């Protein structure tokens, strides 16, 4: 996949693929401002999600960014502000 | 004298079936599940047979959340743990979190998952390796995932002793329960039927290369040619007997005795450690040899190891002195899943007063074994001895027996699992 804007739909797809969906959480709804913790994703799930987003969009986030973002809106903003950067094997 | 520690639940995921009921029905009937490997293409490898858990579909048993972060053997272990807790009537969310712990055994870890990530590393680069590789391949992962899934914070651990580990884990659970933990989920669910796991096991030199599923795994036979590997196992709910009585739940039986020994180096000329393990386990149970109704053999199907096991059994029990069986001839050797599955099977034998058979083999007369062949044997069973040996010299022996208090009278029928 080449460089493109990270979208909430793309993020939802990645979340489903890399971390599944917690019981009682509806990813179809508006999740932009819900915290990843509320959505049932722990730090490792977020790390894996970040890694997949980086590859999809062609950015490289620094590690502290992934530790700081709390919500999908913040994560998408961080990714889109950072792009574009070359990515070795995407 | 320590207080009795009993088994109040079991979860089985084995080639012989999903759930204890399916496993027991197939095992009693002597149904072999050894066949050509399906999980990967075994053409090109000298060994091509396995006992696979072919009917297990992970998505039907565990949440989607856990699929991307788990190896196949962990998915089976999570399922077995769920069933064991259900069977014991334990809903962990209703219990104090420090009252329940987990002790599992593993031989190597989540090899299939690890192989996939190694492939990603080599072919595509480090950025393509899953963050879950950090634990999904790890031998301690089953204990961790079961603990996290059910919020269990009681004393927990992992044992690695190849095939002997399944018994060692149950013994460790018994120790922890005696020290005050009310319940421990214990045993092994294992397997690495993937190319990486396959070459690792082939290197051990004990896998059969015979092509015919009915001839490949023949423990104690004159033409024994090594074993067929399998996958799966069993997890047990191990509980303080007084706790079980207070809860008024049915009891499968007591973990009455256990011992583990280690072999001297092969060139030392010393007798292998299995006989000592048997004698010490009996002593630990406070039982004499004549009290043992049946022995579940390790059944290596390697001539030297078969001879060592037959010698150990004969020295303790006398020539043809005790019925012996090896239901693992139907499943293959399940690594650390073997010991706990044999314990589950032994407890079901005690419940139903019938011992399942050993299939596809005929023992050498020199072994002087009363091996139960072909069909189940109906007989009184109160006490069983389970043996398991691991590559490198591990010997474990466990005595299980009918519990002094076996549950409330109105609940003599167990649930379907």
Short mmCIF file of C-alpha atoms in Angstrom, two decimals, chain A residues 17-22 40-42 44-45 47-48 51 55 87 89, chain B residues 63-66 68-69 124-125 127-132 134-135 149:
data_model
loop_
_atom_site.label_atom_id
_atom_site.label_comp_id
_atom_site.label_asym_id
_atom_site.label_seq_id
_atom_site.Cartn_x
_atom_site.Cartn_y
_atom_site.Cartn_z
CA UNK A 17 -7.41 -7.52 12.04
CA UNK A 18 -4.73 -7.09 14.66
CA UNK A 19 -6.71 -7.11 17.87
CA UNK A 20 -10.24 -8.33 17.19
CA UNK A 21 -13.19 -6.75 18.88
CA UNK A 22 -13.93 -6.80 22.58
CA UNK A 40 -10.72 -2.94 24.97
CA UNK A 41 -7.28 -2.45 23.43
CA UNK A 42 -4.23 -2.67 25.65
CA UNK A 44 0.41 -4.06 23.01
CA UNK A 45 -2.66 -4.01 20.78
CA UNK A 47 1.64 -0.99 19.44
CA UNK A 48 0.63 -3.55 16.84
CA UNK A 51 2.90 -0.60 13.41
CA UNK A 55 3.20 0.48 7.12
CA UNK A 87 9.18 3.28 4.63
CA UNK A 89 9.67 -2.46 2.84
CA UNK B 63 -13.11 -14.25 21.48
CA UNK B 64 -11.90 -12.55 18.29
CA UNK B 65 -9.76 -10.33 20.53
CA UNK B 66 -7.51 -13.27 21.28
CA UNK B 68 -4.43 -12.43 16.41
CA UNK B 69 -2.27 -12.80 19.51
CA UNK B 124 9.82 -8.55 4.73
CA UNK B 125 11.81 -7.00 7.56
CA UNK B 127 8.72 -3.81 10.89
CA UNK B 128 6.49 -6.69 9.75
CA UNK B 129 6.98 -8.82 12.86
CA UNK B 130 3.88 -8.82 15.07
CA UNK B 131 4.14 -7.11 18.43
CA UNK B 132 2.45 -10.25 19.79
CA UNK B 134 6.84 -10.86 22.22
CA UNK B 135 4.80 -13.48 24.07
CA UNK B 149 -8.63 -14.03 30.46
#
